[in-house]
Tab-separated table of C-alpha atoms in Angstrom:
chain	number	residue	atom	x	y	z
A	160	UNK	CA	54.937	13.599	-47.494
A	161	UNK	CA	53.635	14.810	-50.863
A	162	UNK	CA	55.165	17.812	-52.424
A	163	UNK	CA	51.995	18.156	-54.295
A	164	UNK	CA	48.808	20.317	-53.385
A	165	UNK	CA	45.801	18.847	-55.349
A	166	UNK	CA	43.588	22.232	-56.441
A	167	UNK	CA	40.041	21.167	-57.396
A	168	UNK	CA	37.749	23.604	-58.415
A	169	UNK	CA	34.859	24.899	-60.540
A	170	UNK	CA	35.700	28.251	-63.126
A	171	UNK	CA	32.265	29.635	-62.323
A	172	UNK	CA	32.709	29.064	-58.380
A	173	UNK	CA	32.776	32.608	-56.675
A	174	UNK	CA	34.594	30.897	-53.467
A	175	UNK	CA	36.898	29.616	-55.707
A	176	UNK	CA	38.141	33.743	-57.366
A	177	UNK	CA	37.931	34.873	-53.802
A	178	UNK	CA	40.495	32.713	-52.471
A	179	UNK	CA	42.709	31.816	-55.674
A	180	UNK	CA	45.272	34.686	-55.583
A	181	UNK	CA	45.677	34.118	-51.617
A	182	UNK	CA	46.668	30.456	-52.441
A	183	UNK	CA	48.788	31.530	-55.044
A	184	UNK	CA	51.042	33.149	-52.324
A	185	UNK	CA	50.944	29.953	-50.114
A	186	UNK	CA	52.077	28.070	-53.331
A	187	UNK	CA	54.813	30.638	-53.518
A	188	UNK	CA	55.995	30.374	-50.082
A	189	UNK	CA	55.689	26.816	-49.454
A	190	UNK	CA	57.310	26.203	-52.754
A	191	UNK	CA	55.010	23.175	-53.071
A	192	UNK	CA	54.385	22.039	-56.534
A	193	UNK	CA	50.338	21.890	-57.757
A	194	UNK	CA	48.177	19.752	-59.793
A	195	UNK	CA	45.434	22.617	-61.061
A	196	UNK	CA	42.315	20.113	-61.065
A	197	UNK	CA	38.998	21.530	-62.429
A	198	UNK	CA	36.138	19.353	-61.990
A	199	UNK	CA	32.815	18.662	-62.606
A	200	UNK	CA	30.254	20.043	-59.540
A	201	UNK	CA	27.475	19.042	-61.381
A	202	UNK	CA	28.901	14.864	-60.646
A	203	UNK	CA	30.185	15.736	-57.365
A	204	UNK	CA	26.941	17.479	-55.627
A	205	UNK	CA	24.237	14.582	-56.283
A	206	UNK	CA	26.944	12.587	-54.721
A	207	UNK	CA	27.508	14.671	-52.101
A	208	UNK	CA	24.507	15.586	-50.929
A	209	UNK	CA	24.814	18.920	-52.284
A	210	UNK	CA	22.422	21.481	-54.614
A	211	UNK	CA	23.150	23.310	-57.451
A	212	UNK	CA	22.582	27.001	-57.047
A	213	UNK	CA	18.895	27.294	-58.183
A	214	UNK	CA	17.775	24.733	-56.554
A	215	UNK	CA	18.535	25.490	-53.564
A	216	UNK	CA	16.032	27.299	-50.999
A	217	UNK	CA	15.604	30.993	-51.403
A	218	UNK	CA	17.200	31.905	-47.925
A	219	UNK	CA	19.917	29.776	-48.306
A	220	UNK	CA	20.065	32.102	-51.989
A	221	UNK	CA	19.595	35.293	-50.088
A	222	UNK	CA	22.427	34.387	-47.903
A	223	UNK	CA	24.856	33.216	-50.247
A	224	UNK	CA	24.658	36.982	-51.334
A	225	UNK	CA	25.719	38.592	-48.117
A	226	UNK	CA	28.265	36.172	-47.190
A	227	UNK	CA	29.960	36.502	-51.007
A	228	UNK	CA	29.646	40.606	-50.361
A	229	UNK	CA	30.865	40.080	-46.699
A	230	UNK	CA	34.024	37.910	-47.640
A	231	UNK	CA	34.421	40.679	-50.831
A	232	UNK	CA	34.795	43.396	-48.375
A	233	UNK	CA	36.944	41.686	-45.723
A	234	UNK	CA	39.205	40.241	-48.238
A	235	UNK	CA	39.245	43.976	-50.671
A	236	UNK	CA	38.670	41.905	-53.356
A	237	UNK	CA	36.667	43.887	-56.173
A	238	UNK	CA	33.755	41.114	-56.908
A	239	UNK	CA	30.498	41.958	-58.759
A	240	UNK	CA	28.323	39.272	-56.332
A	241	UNK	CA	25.708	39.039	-59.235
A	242	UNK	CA	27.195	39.338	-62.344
A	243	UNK	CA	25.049	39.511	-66.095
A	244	UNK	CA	26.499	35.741	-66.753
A	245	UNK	CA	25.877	33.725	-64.061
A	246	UNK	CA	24.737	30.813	-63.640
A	247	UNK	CA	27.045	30.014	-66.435
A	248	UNK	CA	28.455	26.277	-67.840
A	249	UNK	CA	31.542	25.726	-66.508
A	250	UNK	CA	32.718	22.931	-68.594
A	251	UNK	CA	34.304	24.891	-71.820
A	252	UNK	CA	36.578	26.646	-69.456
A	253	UNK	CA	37.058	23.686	-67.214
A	254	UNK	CA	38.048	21.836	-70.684
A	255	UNK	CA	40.426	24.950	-71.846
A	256	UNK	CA	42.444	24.870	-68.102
A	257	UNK	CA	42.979	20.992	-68.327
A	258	UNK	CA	43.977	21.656	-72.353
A	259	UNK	CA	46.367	23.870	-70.763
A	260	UNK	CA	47.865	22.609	-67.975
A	261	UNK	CA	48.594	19.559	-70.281
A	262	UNK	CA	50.226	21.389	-72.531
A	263	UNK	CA	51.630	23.945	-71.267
A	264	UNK	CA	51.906	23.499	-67.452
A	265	UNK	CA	50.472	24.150	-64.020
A	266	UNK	CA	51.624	27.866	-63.706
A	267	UNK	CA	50.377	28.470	-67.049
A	268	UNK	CA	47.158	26.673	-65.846
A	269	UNK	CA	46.805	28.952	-63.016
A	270	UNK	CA	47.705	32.020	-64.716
A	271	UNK	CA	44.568	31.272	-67.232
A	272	UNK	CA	42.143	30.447	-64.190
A	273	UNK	CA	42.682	33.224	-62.086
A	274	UNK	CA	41.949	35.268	-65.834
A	275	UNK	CA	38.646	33.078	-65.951
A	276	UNK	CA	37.376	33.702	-62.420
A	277	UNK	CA	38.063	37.444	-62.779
A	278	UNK	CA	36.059	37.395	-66.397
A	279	UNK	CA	32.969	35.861	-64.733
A	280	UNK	CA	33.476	37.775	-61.157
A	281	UNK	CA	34.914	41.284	-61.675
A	282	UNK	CA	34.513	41.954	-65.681
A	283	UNK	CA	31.378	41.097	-66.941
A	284	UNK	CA	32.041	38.704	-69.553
A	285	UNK	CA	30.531	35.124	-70.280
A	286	UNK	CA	33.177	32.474	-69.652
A	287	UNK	CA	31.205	29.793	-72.117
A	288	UNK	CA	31.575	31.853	-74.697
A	289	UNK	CA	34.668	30.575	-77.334
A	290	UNK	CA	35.185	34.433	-78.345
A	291	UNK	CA	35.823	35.105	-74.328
A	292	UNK	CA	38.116	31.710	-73.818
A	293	UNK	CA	39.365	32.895	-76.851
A	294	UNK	CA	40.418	36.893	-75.316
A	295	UNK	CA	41.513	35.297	-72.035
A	296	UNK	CA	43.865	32.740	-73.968
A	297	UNK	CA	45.422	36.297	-76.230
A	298	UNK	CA	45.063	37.849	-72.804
A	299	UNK	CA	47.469	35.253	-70.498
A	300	UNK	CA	49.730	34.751	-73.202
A	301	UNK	CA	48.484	31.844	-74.344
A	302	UNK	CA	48.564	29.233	-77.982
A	303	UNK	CA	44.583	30.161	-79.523
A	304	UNK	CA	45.214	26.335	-80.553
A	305	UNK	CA	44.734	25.632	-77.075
A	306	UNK	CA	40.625	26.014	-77.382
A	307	UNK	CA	41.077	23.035	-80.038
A	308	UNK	CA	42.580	21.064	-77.346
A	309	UNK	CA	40.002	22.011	-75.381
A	310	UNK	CA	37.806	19.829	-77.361
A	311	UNK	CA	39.723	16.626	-77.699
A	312	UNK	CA	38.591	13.419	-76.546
A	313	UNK	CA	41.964	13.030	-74.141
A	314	UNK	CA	41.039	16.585	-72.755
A	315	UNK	CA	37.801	15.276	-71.646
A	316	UNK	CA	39.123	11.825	-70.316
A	317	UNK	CA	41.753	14.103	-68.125
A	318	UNK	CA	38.509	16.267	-66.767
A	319	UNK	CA	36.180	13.405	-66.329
A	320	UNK	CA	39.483	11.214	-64.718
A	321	UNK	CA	39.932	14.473	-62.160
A	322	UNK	CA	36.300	14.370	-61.667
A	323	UNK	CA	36.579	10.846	-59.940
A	324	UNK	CA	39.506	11.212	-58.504
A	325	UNK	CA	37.950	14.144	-56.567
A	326	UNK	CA	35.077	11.734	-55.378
A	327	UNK	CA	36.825	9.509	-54.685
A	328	UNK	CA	39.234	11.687	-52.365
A	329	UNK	CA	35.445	12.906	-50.822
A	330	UNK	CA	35.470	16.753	-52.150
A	331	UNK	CA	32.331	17.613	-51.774
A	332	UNK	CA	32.723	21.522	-52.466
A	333	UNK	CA	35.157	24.244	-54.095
A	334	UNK	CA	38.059	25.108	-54.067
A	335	UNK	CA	39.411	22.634	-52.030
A	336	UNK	CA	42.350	21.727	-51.446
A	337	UNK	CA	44.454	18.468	-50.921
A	338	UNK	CA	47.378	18.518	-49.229
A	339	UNK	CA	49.514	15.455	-47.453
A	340	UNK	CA	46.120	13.586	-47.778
A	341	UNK	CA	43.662	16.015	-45.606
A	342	UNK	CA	41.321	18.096	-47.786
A	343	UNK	CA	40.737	21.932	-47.131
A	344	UNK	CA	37.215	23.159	-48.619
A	345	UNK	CA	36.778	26.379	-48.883
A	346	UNK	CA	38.339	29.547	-48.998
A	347	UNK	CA	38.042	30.573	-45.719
A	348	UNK	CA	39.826	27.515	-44.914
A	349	UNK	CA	43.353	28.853	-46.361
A	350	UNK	CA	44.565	29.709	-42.893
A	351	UNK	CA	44.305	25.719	-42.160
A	352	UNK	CA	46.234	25.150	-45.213
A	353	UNK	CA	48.430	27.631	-44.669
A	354	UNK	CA	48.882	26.005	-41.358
A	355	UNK	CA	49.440	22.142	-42.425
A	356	UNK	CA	52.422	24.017	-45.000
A	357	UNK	CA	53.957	25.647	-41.536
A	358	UNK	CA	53.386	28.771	-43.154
């Protein structure tokens, strides 16, 4: 058995803020050790049979509303279900979490995501903007040199490697988790994990 959880995830993924601080607690009280794994959704839906947001039929839109307001409430997690920057690239703060978690660790990693998802989710502000990633990095107590990192050629060959390694494992949506080789997607899909840690 593994005493890793593989995270994969998008920044701009609203599933992905609404479950991240409840998965922090199962990393606490499992004790399990994480990779923090942001990935590219705009590789893994083609080959998942997936759509990005706008392309996807206007029902399926309209729902995707009430379902993030629905989990919001149940969960009493303050979420702003269409915020002024969304859709938004992912990538630059997708590049900046990988930068980080390199260099300065997973925690560190998840400390700076869980700033990101809030940024886009809950405070208005345009997480592929360099001035943001720039605020979030002061913010979580984090090196500014990191958002050069974020732009090195080993940075990108770490987010394009987790990339494949999540299609290869068969993610197909986020967050999703990996843990003792059976992926979790979603965030209403915690209780299973929680579960398989004998939480």
């Amino acid at each position: 058995m593994s005493r890793t959880i593989d995270y994969y995830f998008a920044p701009q993924s609203p599933w992905t803020f609404l479950g991240h601080e409840r998965l922090l607690q199962l990393l606490r009280a499992s004790r399990r050790e994480v990779r923090v794994l942001p990935v590219d959704y705009g590789r893994i839906f083609p080959a998942s049979g997936g759509l990005p947001l706008p392309k996807r039929a206007p029902q399926r839109q309209a729902y995707r509303l009430v379902e993030l307001q629905r989990f919001a409430d149940h969960l009493g997690v303050a979420m702003n279900v269409q915020p002024r920057h969304f859709p938004v690239d992912g990538n630059p703060a997708a590049l900046l979490i990988t930068a980080v978690a390199q260099h300065d660790g997973m925690e560190a990693a998840l400390r700076l995501a869980g700033a990101v998802f809030a940024a886009c989710w809950r405070e208005e502000r345009d997480i592929a903007s360099e001035g943001t990633l720039a605020e979030l990095l002061a913010e979580t107590d984090l090196p500014p040199e990191r958002l050069a990192a974020a732009h090195a050629a080993d940075t990108r060959a770490r987010y394009d490697a987790h990339t494949q390694a999540a299609l290869d494992a068969g993610v197909c949506g986020a967050p999703t988790c990996g843990v003792d080789g059976e992926l979790f997607w979603g965030q209403d899909r915690l209780d299973f994990v929680a579960r398989k840690l004998g939480i």
